[in-house]
PDB file of C-alpha atoms in Angstrom:
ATOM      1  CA  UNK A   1     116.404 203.025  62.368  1.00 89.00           C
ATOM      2  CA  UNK A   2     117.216 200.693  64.723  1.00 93.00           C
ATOM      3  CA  UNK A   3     120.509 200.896  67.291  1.00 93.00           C
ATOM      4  CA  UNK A   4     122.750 198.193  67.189  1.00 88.00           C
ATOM      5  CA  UNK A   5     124.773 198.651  70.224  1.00 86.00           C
ATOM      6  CA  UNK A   6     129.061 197.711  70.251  1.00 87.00           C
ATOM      7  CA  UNK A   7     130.052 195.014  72.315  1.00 87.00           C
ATOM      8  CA  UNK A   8     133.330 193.923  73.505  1.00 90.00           C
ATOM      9  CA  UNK A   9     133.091 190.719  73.008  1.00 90.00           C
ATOM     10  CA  UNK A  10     130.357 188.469  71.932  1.00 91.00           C
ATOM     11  CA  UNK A  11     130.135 184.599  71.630  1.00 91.00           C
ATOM     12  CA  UNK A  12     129.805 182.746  67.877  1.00 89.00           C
ATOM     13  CA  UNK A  13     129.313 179.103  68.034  1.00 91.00           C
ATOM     14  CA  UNK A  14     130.995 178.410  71.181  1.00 89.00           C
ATOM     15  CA  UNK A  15     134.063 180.571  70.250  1.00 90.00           C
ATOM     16  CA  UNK A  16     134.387 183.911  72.238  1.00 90.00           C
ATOM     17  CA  UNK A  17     135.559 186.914  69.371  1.00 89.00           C
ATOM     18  CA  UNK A  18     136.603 190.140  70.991  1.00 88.00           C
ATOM     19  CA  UNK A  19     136.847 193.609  69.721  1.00 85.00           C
ATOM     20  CA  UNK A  20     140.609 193.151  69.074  1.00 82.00           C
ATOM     21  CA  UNK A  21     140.559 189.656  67.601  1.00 81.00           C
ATOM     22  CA  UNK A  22     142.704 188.197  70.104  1.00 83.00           C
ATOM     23  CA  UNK A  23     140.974 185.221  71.797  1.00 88.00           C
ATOM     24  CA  UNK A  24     142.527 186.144  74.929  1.00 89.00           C
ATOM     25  CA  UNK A  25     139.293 185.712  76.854  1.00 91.00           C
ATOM     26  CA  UNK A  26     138.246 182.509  74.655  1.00 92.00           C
ATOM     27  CA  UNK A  27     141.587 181.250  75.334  1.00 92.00           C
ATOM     28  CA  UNK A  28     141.198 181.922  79.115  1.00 92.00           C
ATOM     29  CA  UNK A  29     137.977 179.899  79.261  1.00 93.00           C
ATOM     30  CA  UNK A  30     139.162 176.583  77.180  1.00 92.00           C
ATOM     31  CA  UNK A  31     142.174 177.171  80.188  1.00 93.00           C
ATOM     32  CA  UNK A  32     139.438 177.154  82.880  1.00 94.00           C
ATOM     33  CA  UNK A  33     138.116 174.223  81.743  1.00 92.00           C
ATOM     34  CA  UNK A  34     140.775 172.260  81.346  1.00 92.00           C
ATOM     35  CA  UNK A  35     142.088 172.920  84.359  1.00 93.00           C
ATOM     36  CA  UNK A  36     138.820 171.585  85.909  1.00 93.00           C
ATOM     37  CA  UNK A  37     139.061 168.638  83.628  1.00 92.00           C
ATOM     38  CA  UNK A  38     143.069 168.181  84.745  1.00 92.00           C
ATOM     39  CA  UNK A  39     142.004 168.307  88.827  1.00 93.00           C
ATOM     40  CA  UNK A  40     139.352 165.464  88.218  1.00 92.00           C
ATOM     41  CA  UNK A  41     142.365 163.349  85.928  1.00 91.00           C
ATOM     42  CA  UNK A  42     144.519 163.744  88.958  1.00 92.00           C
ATOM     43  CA  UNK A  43     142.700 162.719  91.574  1.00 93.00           C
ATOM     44  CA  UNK A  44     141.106 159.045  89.520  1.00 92.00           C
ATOM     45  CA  UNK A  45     144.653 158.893  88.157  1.00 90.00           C
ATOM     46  CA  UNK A  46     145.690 157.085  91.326  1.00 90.00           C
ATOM     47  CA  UNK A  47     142.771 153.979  90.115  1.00 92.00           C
ATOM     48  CA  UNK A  48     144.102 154.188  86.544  1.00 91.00           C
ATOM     49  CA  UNK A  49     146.943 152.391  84.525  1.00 93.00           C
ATOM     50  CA  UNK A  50     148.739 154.234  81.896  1.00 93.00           C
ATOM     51  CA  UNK A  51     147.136 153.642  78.648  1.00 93.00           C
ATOM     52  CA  UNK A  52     143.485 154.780  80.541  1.00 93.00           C
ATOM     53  CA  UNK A  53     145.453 157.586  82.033  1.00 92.00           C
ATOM     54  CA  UNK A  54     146.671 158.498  78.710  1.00 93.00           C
ATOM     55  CA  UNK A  55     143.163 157.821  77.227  1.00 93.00           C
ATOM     56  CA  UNK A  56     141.666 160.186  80.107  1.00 90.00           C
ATOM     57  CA  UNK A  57     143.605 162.213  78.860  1.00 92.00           C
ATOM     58  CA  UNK A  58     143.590 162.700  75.187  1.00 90.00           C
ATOM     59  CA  UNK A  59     139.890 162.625  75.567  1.00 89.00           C
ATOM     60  CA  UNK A  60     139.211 164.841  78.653  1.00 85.00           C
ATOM     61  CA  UNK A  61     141.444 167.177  78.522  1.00 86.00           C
ATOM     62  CA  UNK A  62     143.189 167.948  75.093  1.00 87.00           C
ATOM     63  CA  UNK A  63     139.717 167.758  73.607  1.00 88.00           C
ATOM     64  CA  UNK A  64     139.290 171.493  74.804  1.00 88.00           C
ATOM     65  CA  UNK A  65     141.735 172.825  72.831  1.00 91.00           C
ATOM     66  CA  UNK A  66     140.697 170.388  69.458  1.00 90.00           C
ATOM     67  CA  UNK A  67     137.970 172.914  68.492  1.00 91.00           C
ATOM     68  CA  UNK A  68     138.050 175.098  66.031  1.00 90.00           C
ATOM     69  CA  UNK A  69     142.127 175.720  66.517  1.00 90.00           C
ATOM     70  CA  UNK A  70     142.306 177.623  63.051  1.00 89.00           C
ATOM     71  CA  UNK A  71     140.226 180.647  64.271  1.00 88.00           C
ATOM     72  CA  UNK A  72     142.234 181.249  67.477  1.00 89.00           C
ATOM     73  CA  UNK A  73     145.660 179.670  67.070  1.00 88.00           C
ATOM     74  CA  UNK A  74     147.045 183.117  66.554  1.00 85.00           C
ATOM     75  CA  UNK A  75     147.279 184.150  70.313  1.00 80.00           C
ATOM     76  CA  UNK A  76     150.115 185.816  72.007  1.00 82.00           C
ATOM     77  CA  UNK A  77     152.512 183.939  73.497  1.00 86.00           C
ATOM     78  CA  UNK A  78     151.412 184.480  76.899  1.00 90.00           C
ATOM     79  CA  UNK A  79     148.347 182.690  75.940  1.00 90.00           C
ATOM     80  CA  UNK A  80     151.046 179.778  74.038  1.00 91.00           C
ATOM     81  CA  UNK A  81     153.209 179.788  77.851  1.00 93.00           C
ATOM     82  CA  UNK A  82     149.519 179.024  79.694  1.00 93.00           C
ATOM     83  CA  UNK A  83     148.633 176.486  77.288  1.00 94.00           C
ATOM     84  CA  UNK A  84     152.164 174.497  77.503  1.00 94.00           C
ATOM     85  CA  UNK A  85     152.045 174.566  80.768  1.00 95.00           C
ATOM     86  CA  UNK A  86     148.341 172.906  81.344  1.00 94.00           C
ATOM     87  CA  UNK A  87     149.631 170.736  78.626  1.00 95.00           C
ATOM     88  CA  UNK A  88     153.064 169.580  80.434  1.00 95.00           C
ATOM     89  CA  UNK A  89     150.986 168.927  84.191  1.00 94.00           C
ATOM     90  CA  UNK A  90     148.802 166.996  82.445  1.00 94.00           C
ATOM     91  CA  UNK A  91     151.459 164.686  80.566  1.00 95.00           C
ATOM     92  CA  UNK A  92     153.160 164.867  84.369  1.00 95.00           C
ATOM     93  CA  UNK A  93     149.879 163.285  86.138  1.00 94.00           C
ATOM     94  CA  UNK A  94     149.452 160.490  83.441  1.00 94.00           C
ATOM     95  CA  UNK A  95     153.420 159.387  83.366  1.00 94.00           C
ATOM     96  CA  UNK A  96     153.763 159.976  87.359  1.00 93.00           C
ATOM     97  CA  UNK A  97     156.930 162.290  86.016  1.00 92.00           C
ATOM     98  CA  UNK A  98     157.791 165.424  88.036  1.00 92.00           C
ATOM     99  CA  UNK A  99     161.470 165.629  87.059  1.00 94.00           C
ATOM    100  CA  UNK A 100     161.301 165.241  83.387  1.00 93.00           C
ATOM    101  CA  UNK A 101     160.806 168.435  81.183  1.00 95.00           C
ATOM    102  CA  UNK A 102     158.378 169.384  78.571  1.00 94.00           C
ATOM    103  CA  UNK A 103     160.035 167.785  75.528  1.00 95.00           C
ATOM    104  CA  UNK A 104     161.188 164.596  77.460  1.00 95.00           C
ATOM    105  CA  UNK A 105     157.255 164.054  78.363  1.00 95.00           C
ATOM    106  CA  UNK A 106     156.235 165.139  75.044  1.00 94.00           C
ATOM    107  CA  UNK A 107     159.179 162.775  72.953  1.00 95.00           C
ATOM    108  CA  UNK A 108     157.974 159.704  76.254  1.00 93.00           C
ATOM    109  CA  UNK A 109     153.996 160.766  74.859  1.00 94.00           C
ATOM    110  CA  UNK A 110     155.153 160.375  70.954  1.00 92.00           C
ATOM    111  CA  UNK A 111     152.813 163.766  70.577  1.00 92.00           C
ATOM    112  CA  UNK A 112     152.979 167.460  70.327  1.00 92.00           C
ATOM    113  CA  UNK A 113     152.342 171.050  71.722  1.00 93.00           C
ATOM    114  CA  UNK A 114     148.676 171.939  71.001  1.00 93.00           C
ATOM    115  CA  UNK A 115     150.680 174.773  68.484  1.00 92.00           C
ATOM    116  CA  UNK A 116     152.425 172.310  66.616  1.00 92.00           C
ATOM    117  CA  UNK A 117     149.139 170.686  66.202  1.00 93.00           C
ATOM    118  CA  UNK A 118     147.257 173.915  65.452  1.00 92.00           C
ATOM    119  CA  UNK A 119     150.048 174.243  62.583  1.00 93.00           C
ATOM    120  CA  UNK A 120     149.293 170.714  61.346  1.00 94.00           C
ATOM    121  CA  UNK A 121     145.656 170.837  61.149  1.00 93.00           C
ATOM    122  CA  UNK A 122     146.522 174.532  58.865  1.00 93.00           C
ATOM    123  CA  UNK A 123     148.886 172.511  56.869  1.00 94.00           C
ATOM    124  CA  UNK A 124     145.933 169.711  56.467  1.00 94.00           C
ATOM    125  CA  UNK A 125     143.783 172.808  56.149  1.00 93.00           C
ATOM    126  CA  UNK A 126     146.082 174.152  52.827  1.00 93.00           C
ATOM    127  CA  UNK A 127     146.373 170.121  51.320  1.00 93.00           C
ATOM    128  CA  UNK A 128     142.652 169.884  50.682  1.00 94.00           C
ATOM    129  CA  UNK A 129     142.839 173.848  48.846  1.00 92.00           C
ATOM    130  CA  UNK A 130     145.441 171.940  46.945  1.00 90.00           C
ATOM    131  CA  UNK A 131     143.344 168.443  45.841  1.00 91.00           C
ATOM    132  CA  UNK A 132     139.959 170.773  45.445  1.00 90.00           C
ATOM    133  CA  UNK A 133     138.192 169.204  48.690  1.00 91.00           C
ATOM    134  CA  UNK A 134     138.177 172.359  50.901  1.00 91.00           C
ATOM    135  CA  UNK A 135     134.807 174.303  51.937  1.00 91.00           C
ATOM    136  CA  UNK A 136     134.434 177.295  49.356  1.00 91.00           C
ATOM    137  CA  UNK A 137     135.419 179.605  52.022  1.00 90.00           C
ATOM    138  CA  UNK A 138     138.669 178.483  52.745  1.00 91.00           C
ATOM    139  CA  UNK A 139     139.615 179.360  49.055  1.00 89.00           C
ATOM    140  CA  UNK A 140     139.112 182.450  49.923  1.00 88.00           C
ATOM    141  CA  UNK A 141     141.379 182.737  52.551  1.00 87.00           C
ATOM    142  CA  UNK A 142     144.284 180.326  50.702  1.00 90.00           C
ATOM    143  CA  UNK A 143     144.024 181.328  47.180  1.00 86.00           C
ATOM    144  CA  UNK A 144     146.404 179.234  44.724  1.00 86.00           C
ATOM    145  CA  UNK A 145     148.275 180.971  42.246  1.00 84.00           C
ATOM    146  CA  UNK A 146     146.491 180.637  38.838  1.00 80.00           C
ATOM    147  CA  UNK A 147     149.265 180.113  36.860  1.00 72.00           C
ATOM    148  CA  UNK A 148     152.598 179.382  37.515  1.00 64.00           C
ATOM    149  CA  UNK A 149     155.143 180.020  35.065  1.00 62.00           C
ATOM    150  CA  UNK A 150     157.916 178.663  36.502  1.00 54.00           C
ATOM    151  CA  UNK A 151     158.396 175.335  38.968  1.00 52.00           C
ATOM    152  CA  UNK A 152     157.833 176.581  42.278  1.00 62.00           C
ATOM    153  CA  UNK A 153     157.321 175.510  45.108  1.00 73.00           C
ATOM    154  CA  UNK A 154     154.888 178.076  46.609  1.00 78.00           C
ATOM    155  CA  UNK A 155     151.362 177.768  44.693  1.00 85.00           C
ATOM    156  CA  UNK A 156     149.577 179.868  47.343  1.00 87.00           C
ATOM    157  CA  UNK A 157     149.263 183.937  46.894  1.00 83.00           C
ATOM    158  CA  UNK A 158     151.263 185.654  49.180  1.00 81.00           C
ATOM    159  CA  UNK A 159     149.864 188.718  50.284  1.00 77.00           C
ATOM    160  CA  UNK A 160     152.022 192.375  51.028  1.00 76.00           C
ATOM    161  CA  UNK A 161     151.252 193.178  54.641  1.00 73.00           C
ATOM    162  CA  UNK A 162     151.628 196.488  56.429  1.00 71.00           C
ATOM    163  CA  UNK A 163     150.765 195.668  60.459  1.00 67.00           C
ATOM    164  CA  UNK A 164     151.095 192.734  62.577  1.00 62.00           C
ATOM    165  CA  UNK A 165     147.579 192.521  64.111  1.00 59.00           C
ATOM    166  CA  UNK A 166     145.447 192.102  60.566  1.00 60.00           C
ATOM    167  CA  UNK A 167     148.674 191.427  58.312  1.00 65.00           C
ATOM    168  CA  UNK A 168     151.211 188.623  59.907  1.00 72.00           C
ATOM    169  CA  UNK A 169     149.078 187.385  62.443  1.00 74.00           C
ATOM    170  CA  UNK A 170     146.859 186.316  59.562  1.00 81.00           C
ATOM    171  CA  UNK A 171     145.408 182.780  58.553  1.00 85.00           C
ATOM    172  CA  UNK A 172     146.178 184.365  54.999  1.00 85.00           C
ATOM    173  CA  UNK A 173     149.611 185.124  55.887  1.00 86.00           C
ATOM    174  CA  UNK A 174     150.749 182.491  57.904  1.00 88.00           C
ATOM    175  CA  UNK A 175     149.220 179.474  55.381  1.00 89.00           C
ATOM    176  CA  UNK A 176     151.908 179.993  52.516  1.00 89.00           C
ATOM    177  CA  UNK A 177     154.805 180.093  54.972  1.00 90.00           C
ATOM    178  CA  UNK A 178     153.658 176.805  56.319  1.00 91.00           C
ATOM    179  CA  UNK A 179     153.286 175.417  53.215  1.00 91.00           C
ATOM    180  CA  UNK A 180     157.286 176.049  51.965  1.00 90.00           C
ATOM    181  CA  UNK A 181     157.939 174.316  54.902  1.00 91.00           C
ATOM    182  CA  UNK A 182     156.189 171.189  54.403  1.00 91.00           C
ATOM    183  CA  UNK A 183     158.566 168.371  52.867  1.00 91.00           C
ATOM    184  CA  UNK A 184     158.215 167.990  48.369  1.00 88.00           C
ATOM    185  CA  UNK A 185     157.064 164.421  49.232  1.00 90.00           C
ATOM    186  CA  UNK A 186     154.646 165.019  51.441  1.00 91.00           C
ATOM    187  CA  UNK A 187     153.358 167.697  49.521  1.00 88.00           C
ATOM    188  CA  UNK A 188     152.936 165.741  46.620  1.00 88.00           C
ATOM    189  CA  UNK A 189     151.079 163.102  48.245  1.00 89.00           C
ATOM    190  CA  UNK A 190     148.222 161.221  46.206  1.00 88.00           C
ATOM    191  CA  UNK A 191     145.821 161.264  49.038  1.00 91.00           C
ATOM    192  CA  UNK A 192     144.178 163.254  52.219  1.00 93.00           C
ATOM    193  CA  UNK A 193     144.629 160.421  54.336  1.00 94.00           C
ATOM    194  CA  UNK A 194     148.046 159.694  53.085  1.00 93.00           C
ATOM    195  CA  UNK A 195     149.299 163.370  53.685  1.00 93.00           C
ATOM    196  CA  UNK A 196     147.350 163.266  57.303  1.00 92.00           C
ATOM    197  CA  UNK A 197     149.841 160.595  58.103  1.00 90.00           C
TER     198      UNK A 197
END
């Protein structure tokens, strides 16, 4: 007897799900915040050499976009184009670079996008379904094949899908495609730590 009222949104352990499963309001906030975090790195960047620069920020600034990736990393690419760009001022205050583009300060930073890394954590994600270590959930969501009859590479289930929103732009989805990707000899590595590297 008692009304439960819909909301368009509504906040879970500091991540922001809407009614549409987007993030594009979650998203929007980490942005907010690192911009905040990106205008005090710029002006003590003048009293800083590099490596504290680069420190500042790893630790300051990319840190905002380090939690929880897996739930939101499936955002539109409006969201990816705001993120790259946050990312690419930032790697322009720490290497005093304002001709260079985004690659060149990414290759100069030996690092990533924060998508690439999204897509590494999933494939670090899908390694420990493989060697039995993963959370009892996330079995769930990566299910292995329980037999396979003939060598193959792909030892996740791949699901049928009929829409983008709850089909491709699935966890579910998405997992066995990144794993096919993933080198034999890294897949067959002996050890988390050893595939993490």
């Amino acid at each position: 007897g008692i009304h439960i009222p819909n909301e368009n949104e509504v906040e879970l352990l500091g991540i922001t799900f809407d009614n549409a499963l987007n993030f594009e309001n979650h998203i929007g906030k980490i942005c907010a915040k690192a911009i905040k975090k990106l205008h005090a790195l710029l002006r003590i960047s003048v009293y800083m050499d590099l490596d504290k620069r680069r420190s500042l920020m790893n630790s300051f600034f990319l840190s905002q976009f380090s939690y929880c990736p897996l739930v939101w990393m499936l955002h539109s690419r409006n969201m990816s184009n705001r993120i790259n760009k946050l990312h690419e001022r930032s790697l322009r205050i720490v290497y005093r670079d304002s001709t260079s583009s985004f690659e060149d300060l990414l290759s100069k930073d030996k690092s990533f996008t924060i998508h690439a890394r999204n897509i590494q954590n999933l494939a670090i994600e899908l390694f420990k379904v493989k060697i039995g270590v993963a959370p009892k959930f996330m079995n769930e969501i990566f299910t292995m094949k329980e037999t396979l009859r003939y060598p193959s590479k792909q030892i996740f289930v791949t699901r049928n899908v009929h829409s983008v929103s709850y089909g491709t732009h699935t966890l579910s989805h998405l997992g066995p495609k990144i794993w096919l990707i993933i080198p034999d000899e890294i897949k067959e590595s002996t050890s988390l730590e050893i595939f993490k590297i």
